[in-house]
Coordinates of C-alpha atoms in Angstrom, one line a residue:
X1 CA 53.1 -8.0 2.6
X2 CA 50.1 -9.4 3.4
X3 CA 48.7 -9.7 7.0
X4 CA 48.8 -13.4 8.3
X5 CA 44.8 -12.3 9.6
X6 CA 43.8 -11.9 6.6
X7 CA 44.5 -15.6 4.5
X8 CA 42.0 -16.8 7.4
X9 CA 39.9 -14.2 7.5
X10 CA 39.4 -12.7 3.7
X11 CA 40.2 -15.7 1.7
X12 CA 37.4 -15.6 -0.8
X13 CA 34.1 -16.2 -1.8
X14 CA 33.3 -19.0 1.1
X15 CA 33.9 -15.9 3.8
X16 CA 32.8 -12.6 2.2
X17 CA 29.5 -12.9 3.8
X18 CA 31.7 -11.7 6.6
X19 CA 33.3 -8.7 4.4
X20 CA 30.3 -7.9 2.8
X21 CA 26.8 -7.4 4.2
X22 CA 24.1 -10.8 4.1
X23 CA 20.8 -11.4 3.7
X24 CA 20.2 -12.5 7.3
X25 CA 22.0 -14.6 10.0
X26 CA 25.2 -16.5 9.3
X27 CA 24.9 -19.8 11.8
X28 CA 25.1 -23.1 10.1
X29 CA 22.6 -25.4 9.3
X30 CA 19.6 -23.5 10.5
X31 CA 17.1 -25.1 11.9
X32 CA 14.2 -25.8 9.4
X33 CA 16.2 -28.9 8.0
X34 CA 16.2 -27.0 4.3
X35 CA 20.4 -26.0 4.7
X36 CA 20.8 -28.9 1.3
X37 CA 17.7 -26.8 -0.6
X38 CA 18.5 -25.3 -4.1
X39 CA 18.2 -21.9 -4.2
X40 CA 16.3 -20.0 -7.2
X41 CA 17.6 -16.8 -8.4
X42 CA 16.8 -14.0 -10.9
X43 CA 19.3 -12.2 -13.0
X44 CA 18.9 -9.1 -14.5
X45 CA 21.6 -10.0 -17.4
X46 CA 21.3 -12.6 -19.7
X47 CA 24.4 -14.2 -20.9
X48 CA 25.8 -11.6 -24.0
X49 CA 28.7 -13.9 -24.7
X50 CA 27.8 -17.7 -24.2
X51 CA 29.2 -17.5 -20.7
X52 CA 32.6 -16.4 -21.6
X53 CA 34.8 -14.9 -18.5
X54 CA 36.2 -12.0 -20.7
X55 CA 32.9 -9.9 -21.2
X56 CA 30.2 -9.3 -19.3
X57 CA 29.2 -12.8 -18.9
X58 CA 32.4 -12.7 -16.0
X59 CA 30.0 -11.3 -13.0
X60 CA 27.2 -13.8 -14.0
X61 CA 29.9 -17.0 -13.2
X62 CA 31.5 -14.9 -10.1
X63 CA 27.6 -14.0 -8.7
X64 CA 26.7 -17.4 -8.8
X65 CA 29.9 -19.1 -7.3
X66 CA 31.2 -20.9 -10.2
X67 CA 34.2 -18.8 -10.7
X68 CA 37.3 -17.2 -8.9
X69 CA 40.8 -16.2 -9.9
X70 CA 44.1 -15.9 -8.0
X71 CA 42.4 -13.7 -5.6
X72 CA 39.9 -11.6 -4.2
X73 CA 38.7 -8.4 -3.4
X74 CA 37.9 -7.8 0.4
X75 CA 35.4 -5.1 1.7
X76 CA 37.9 -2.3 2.0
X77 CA 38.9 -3.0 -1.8
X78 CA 42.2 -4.2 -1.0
X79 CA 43.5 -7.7 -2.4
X80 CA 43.0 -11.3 -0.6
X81 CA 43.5 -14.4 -1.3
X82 CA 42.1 -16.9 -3.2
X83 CA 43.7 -19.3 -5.6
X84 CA 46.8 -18.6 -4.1
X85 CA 47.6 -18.4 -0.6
X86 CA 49.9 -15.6 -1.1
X87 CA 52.3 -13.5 -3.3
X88 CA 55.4 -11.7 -3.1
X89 CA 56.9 -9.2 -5.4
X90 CA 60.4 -9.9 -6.7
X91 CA 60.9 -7.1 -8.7
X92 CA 59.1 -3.8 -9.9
X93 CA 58.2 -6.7 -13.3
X94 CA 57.7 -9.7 -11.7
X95 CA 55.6 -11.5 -9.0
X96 CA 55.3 -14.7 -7.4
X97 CA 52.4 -16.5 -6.4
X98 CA 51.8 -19.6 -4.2
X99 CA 48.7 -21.8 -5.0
X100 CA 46.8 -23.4 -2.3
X101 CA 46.1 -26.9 -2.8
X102 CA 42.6 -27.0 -4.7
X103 CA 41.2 -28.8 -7.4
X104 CA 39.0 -28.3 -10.6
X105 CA 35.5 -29.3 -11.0
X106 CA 36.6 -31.4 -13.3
X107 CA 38.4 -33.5 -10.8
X108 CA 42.1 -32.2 -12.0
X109 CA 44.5 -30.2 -9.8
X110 CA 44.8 -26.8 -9.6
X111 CA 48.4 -26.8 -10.7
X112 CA 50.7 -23.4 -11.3
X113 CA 50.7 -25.0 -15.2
X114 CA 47.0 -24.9 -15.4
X115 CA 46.8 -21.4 -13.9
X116 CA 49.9 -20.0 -15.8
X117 CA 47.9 -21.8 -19.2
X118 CA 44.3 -19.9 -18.4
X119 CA 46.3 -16.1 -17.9
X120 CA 47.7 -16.6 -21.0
X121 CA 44.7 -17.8 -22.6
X122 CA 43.2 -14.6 -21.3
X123 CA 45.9 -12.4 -22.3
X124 CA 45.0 -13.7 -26.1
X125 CA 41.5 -13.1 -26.1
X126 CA 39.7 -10.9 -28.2
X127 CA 38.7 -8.7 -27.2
X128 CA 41.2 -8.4 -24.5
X129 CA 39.9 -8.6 -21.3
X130 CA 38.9 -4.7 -19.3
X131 CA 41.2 -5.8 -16.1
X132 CA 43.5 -6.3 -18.5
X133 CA 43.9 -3.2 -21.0
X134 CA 47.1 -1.5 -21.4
X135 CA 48.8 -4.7 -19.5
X136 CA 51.3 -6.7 -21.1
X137 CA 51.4 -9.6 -18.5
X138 CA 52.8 -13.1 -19.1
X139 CA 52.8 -16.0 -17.0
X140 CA 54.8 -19.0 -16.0
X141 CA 55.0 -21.8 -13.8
X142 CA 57.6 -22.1 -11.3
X143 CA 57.4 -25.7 -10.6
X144 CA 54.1 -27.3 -8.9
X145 CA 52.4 -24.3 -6.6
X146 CA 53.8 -21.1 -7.8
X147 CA 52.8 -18.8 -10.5
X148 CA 55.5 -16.2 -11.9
X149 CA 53.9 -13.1 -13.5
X150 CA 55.2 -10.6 -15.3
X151 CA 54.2 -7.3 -16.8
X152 CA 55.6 -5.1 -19.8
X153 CA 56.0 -2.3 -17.5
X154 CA 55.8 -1.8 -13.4
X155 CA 52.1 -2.5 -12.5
X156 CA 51.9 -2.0 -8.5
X157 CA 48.2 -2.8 -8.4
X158 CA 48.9 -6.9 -10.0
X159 CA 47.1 -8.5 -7.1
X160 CA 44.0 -6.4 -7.5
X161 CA 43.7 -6.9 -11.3
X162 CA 44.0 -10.5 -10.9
X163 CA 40.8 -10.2 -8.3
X164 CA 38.8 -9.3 -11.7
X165 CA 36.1 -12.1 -12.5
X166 CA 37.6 -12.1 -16.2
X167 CA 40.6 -13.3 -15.5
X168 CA 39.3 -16.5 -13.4
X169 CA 40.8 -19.6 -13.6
X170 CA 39.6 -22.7 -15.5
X171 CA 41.2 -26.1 -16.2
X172 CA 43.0 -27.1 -19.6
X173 CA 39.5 -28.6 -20.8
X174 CA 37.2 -25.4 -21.0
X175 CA 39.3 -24.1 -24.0
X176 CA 39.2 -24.7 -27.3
X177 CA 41.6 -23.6 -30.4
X178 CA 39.6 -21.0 -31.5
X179 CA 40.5 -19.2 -28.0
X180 CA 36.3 -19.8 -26.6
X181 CA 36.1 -20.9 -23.2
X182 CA 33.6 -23.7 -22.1
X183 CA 33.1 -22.6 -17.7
X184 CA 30.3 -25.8 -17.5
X185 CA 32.2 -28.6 -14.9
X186 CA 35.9 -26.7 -15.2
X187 CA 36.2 -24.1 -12.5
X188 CA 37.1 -23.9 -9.0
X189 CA 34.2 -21.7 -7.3
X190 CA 31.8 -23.7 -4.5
X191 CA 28.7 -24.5 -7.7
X192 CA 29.4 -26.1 -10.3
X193 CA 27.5 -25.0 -13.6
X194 CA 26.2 -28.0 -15.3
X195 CA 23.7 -27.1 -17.5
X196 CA 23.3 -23.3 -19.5
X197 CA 20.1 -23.1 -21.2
X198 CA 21.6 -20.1 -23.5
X199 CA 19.9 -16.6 -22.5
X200 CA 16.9 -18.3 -20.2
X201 CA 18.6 -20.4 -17.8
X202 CA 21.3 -22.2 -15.9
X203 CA 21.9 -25.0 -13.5
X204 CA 24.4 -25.2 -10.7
X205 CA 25.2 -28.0 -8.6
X206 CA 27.0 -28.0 -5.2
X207 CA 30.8 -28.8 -5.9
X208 CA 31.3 -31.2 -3.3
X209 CA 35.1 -31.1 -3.6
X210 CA 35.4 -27.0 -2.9
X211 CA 38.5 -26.2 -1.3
X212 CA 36.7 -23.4 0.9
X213 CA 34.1 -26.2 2.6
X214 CA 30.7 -27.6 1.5
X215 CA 28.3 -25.0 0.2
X216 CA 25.0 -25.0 2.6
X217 CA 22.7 -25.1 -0.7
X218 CA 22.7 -28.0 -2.9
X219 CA 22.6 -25.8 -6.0
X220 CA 21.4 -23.5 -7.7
X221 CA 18.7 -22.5 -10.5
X222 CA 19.4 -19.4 -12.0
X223 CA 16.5 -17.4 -14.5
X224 CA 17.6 -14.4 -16.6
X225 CA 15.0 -12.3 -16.5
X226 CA 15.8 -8.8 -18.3
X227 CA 12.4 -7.3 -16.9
X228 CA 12.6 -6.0 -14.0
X229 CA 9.3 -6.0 -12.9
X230 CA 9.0 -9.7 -13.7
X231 CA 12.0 -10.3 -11.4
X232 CA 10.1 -8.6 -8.3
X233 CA 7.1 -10.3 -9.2
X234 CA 8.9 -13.8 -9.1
X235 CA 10.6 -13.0 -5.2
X236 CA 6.7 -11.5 -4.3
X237 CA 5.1 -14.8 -5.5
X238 CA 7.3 -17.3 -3.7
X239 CA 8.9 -18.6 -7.8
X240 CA 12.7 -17.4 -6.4
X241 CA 14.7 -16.9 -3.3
X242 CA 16.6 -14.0 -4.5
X243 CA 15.7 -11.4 -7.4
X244 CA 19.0 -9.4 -8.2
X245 CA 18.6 -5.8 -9.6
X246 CA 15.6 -4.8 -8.6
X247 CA 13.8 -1.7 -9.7
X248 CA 13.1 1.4 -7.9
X249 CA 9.6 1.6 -9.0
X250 CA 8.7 -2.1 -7.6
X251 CA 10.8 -1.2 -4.5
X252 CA 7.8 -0.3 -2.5
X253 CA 5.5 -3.4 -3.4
X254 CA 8.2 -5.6 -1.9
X255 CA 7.6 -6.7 1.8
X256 CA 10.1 -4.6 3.9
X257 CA 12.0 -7.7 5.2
X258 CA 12.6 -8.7 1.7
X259 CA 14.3 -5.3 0.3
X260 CA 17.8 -5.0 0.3
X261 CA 19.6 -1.8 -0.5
X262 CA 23.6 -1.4 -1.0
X263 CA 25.4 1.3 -1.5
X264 CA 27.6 0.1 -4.8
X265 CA 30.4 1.8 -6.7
X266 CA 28.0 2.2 -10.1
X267 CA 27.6 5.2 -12.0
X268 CA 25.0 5.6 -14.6
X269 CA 26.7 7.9 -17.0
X270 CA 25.8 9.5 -20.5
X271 CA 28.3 8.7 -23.0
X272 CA 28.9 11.2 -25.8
X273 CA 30.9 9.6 -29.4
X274 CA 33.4 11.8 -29.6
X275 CA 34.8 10.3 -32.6
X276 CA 31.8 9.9 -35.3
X277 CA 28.5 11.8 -35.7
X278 CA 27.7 15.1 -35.0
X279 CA 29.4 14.6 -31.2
X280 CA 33.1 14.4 -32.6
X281 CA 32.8 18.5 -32.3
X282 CA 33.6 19.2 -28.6
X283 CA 31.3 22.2 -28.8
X284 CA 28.2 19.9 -29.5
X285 CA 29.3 17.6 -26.1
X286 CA 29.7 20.5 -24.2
X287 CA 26.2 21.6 -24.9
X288 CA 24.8 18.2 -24.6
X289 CA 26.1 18.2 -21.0
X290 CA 25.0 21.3 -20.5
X291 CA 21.7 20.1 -20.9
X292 CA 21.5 17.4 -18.7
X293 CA 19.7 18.2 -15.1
X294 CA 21.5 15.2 -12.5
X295 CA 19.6 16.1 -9.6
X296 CA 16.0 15.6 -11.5
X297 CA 17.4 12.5 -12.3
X298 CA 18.2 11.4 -8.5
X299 CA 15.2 12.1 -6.9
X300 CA 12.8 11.7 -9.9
X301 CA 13.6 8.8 -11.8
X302 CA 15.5 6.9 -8.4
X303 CA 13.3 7.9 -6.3
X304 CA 16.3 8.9 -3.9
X305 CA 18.2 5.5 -4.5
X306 CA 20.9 7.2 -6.2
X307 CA 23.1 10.9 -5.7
X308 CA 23.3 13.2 -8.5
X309 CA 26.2 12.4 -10.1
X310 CA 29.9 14.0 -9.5
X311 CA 32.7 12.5 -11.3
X312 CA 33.2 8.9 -12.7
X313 CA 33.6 7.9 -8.7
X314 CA 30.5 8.7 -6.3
X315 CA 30.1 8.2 -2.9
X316 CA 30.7 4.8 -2.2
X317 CA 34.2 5.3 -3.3
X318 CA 35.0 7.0 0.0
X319 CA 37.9 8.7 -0.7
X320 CA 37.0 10.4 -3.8
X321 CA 35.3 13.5 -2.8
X322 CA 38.0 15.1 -1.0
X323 CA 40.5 14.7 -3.7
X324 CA 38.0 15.4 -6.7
X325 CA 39.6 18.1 -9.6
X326 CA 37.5 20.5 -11.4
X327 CA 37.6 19.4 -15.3
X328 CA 40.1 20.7 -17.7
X329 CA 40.2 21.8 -20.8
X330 CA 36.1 21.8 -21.4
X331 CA 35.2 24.1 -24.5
X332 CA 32.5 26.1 -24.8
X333 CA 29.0 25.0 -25.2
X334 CA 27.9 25.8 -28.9
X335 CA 24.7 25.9 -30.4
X336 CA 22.7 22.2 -30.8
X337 CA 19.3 23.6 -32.7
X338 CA 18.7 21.2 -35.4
X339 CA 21.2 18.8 -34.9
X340 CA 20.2 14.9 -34.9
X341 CA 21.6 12.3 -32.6
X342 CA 20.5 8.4 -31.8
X343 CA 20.5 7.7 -28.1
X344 CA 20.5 4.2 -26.9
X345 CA 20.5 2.0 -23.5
X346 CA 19.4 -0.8 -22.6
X347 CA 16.2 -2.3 -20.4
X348 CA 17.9 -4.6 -17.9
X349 CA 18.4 -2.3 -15.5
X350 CA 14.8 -1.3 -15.5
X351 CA 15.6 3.0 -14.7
X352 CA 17.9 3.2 -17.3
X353 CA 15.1 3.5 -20.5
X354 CA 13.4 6.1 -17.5
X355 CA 16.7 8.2 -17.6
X356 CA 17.4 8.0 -21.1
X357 CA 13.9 9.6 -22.0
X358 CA 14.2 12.2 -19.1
X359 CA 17.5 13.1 -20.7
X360 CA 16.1 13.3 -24.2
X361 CA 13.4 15.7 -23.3
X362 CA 16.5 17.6 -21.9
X363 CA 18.6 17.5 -24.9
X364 CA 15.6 18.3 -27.4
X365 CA 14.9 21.4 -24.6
X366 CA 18.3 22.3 -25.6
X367 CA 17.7 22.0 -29.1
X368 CA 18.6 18.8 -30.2
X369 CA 16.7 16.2 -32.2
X370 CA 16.9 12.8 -30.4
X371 CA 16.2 9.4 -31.7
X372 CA 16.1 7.4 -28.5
X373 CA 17.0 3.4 -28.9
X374 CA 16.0 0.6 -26.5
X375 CA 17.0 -3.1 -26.5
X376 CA 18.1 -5.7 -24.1
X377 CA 21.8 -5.4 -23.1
X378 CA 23.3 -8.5 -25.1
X379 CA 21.5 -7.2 -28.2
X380 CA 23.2 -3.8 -28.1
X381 CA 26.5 -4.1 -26.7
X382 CA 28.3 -4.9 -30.0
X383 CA 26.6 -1.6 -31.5
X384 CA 27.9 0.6 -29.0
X385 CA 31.4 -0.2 -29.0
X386 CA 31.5 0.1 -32.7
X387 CA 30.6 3.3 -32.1
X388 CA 27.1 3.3 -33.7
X389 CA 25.2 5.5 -31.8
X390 CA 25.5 9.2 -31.1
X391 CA 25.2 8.9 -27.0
X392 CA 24.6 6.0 -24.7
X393 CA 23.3 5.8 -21.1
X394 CA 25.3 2.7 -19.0
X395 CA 25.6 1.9 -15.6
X396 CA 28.8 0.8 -15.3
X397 CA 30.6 -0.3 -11.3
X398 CA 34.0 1.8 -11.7
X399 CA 35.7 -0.7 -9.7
X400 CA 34.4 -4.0 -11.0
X401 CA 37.0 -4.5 -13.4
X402 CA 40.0 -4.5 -11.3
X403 CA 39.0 -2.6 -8.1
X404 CA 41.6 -0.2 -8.9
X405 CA 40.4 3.3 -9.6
X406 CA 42.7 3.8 -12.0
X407 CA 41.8 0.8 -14.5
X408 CA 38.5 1.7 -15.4
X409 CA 39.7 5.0 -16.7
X410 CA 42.2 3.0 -18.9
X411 CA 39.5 0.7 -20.4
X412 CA 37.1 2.8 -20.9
X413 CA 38.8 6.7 -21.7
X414 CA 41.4 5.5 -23.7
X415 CA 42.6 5.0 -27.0
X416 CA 43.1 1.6 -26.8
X417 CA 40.4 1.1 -24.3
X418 CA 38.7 -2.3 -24.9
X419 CA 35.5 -0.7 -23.2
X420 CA 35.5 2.5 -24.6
X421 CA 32.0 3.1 -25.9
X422 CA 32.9 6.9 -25.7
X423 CA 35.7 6.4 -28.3
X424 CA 37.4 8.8 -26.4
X425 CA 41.5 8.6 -27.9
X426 CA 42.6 12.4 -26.4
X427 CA 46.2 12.9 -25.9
X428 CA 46.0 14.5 -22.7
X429 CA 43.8 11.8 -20.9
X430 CA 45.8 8.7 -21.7
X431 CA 49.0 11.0 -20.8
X432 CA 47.3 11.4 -17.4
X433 CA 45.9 7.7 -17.4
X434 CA 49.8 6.4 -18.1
X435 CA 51.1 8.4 -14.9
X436 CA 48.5 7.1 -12.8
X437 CA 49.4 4.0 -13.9
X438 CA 52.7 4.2 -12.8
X439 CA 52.3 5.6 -9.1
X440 CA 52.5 2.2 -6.4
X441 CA 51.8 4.5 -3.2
X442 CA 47.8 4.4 -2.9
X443 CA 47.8 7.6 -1.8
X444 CA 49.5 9.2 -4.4
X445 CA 47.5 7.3 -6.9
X446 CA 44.5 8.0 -5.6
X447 CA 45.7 11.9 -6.4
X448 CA 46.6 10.4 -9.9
X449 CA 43.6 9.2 -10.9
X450 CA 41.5 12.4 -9.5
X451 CA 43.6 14.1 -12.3
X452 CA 43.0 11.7 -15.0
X453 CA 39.0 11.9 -14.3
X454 CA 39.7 15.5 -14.7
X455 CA 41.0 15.4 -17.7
X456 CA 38.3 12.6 -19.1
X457 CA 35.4 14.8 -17.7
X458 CA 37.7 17.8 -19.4
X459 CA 36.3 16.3 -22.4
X460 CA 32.5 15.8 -22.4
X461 CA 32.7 12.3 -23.5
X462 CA 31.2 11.4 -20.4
X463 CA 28.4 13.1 -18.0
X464 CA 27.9 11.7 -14.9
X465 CA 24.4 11.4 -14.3
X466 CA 23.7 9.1 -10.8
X467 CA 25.9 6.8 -8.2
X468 CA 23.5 4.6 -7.4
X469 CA 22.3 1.8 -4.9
X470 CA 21.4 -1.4 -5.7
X471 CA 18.1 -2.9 -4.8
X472 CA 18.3 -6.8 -3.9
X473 CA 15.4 -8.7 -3.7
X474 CA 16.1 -11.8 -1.0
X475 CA 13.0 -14.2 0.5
X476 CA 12.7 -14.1 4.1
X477 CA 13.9 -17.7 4.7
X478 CA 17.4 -16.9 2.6
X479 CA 20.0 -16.4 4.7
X480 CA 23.6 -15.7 4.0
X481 CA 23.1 -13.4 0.5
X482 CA 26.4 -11.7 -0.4
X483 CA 25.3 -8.2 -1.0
X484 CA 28.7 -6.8 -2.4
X485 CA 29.3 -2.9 -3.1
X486 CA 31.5 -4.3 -6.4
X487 CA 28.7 -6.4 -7.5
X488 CA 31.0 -9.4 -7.4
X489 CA 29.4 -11.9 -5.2
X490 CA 25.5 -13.0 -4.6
X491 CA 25.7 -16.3 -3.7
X492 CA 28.5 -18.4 -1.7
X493 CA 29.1 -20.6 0.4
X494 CA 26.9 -19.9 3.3
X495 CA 23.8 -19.0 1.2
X496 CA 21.0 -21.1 1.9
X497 CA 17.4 -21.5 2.6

């Protein structure tokens, strides 16, 4: 099943800076007799959720190498170990997986009860986890090193969903009866988070005891720092060593040496209610996308770090373009003079409150009356997926969840989506969703899912506006920054200064 190259080669975090591209050269130690310095970054995304692994808060522990689950995803998007060495399926239900010996930053072992105990804890959140939508999966231990899973129906893709940084692994002590998780001192990754100074700060110290080797840095100091500017400003002025999400506009005030631009799997799309407000009536999204110019939005607002947008997949998801459907079922445009909608994003992602306004001015060209919304993400995100506002611009990495094309479709286009901020429930697209779903050969699911974007685009609850890339600040003495296309990984173990 799995190549015996790649449980040397791909095993996790420790070695993507060989999967993904770094910030510089990968030889140990370097010579400047800083390898043990802590490293300072900037986030773009303070914690929403008090750290917990199954919201958004999941890429903030896997960035910063605190967390990991049963495996990884390598650089071709394909499944690799992690947590366990390897897997085998025994039946269309069931798999096995063998732990590799590691232990908790606690000081426990990773034991098949301890990872069998933090699956089902995430199988009972609420809300349930995205890799996990539409996935009735229970685990077991069988005996000391191997992890029996099991899902309600045939999920062919079960390695890849457990790559997903909401489904990492903790030990027994980071939960508590009322089903919150605690990640300070009880994961697995290379840093272990010590101290979380709520939505300003964190520390991270080297976890000594990493079954992947010693981490080069010493720790890490981690700022949240939702604006943008003030992110670039802190990399120009020497305050961190690595500035995530950095915006277009500051792009060309960085020195050249310190830019870093990756092609990533994130689409920034418009997202239309289609279940409350004046949006429910198809008619009214179909003039609403109608509306929207992409390409202004490309090379105006991105300055050319971004393609107009083409489907929920863009470029970097290679394979997509040459087995794209037209949309299906789309009505007809109706009138939009007079009618008022609230439009809302958020100011992380510093272009985002930039395309929100250029698409107002096209919406009210169109005739609608828009009330445009700003705030930071962790302030909005319970808003809109209640459904409170009329249209939403996100940028949203369709393979973060799960790395499997067909996942994010589930979470976020159908009715019982846990990320569906379209409120999209349509017959037709979870009927195409389900058959994906149910296909094992890539190929052939690969086809699937083209057809279930078809039918979701069918619909106008989405417009895809840009695929973007992904500007990383990273000081010229950093070397060994894991610039991921799944936005998974930033720092490992070979990141250092």
């Amino acid at each position: 099943m799995l190549r015996s190259r790649l449980l040397a080669a791909l095993a996790l975090t420790p070695l993507l800076a060989g999967c993904f591209a770094s910030g510089g050269d990968e030889s140990g130690g370097g010579g400047d007799g800083r390898s043990g310095s802590r490293l300072r970054v900037a986030l773009a995304f303070p914690p929403a959720e008090r750290l917990s692994p199954y919201g958004a808060d999941a890429t903030i522990l896997s960035r910063l190498g605190v967390s990991e689950g049963l495996t990884a995803m390598d650089a071709n998007g394909a499944a690799a170990p992690a947590l366990a060495q390897s897997w085998r399926q025994k039946d269309a239900k069931t798999w096995v997986f063998t732990l590799r010996e590691a232990r908790f930053q606690d000081g426990t072992d990773v034991t098949a009860s301890a990872v069998a105990d933090a699956l089902t804890h995430a199988v009972e959140a609420e809300p349930e986890p995205a890799a996990l939508s539409g996935v009735g999966l229970a685990a077991e231990a069988d005996g000391s090193r191997e992890v029996t899973v099991r899902t309600a129906e045939p999920d062919p893709v079960l390695p890849l969903r457990l790559s997903s940084p909401s489904l990492a692994v903790f030990s027994g002590k980071a939960y508590d009866a009322k089903g919150r998780v605690d990640p300070v001192g009880t994961a697995t990754g290379p840093f272990e988070l010590t101290e979380a100074d709520g939505a300003s700060s964190a520390a991270l110290d080297r976890f000594d005891d990493y079954w992947g080797g010693r981490a080069q840095a010493s720790g890490v100091d981690a700022r949240f720092i939702a604006d943008g500017t003030a992110r670039a400003n802190a990399l120009r002025t020497g305050e961190v060593d690595i500035a995530e999400a950095v915006p277009v506009a500051q792009a060309a005030a960085l020195d050249r040496k310190t830019r870093r631009d990756t092609a990533t799997t994130r689409t920034t799309s418009l997202l239309l209610n289609s279940a409350s407000g004046p949006l429910k009536d198809p008619k009214l999204r179909a003039a609403a996308r109608a509306a929207v110019d992409t390409s202004a939005l490309a090379e105006g607002v991105y300055e050319g770090y971004a393609d107009p947008g083409a489907g929920v997949y863009g470029p970097a998801v290679t394979w997509a373009e040459g087995k794209r459907v037209e949309p299906t079922g789309r009505a007809e445009a109706g009138s939009a003079k007079g009618t008022t909608i609230t439009l809302a994003t958020y100011d992380n992602r510093p272009e985002l409150p930039e395309v929100a306004q250029v698409v107002k001015q096209q919406l009210e060209k169109a005739g609608f009356e828009v009330k445009l919304e700003i705030r930071e993400y962790s302030r909005l995100e319970g808003d809109a997926l209640d459904g409170k506002f009329d249209a939403f611009v996100l940028a949203r990495n369709t393979l973060l969840d799960t790395g499997d094309p067909v996942a994010v479709l589930a979470s976020d286009y159908t009715c019982d989506g846990g990320y569906n901020i379209a409120q999209l429930c349509d017959k037709d697209v979870d009927r195409a969703v389900t058959e994906a779903e149910r296909i094992a050969d890539p190929g052939k699911r690969q086809d699937a899912a083209m057809a279930a974007e078809a039918a979701v685009l069918g619909s106008d609850a989405v417009v895809p506006l840009v695929h973007q890339r992904i500007i990383t600040g990273v000081g010229t003495s950093v070397r060994g920054v894991l610039l991921d296309p799944y936005e998974r990984t930033l720092v490992g173990t070979g990141t250092r200064r």
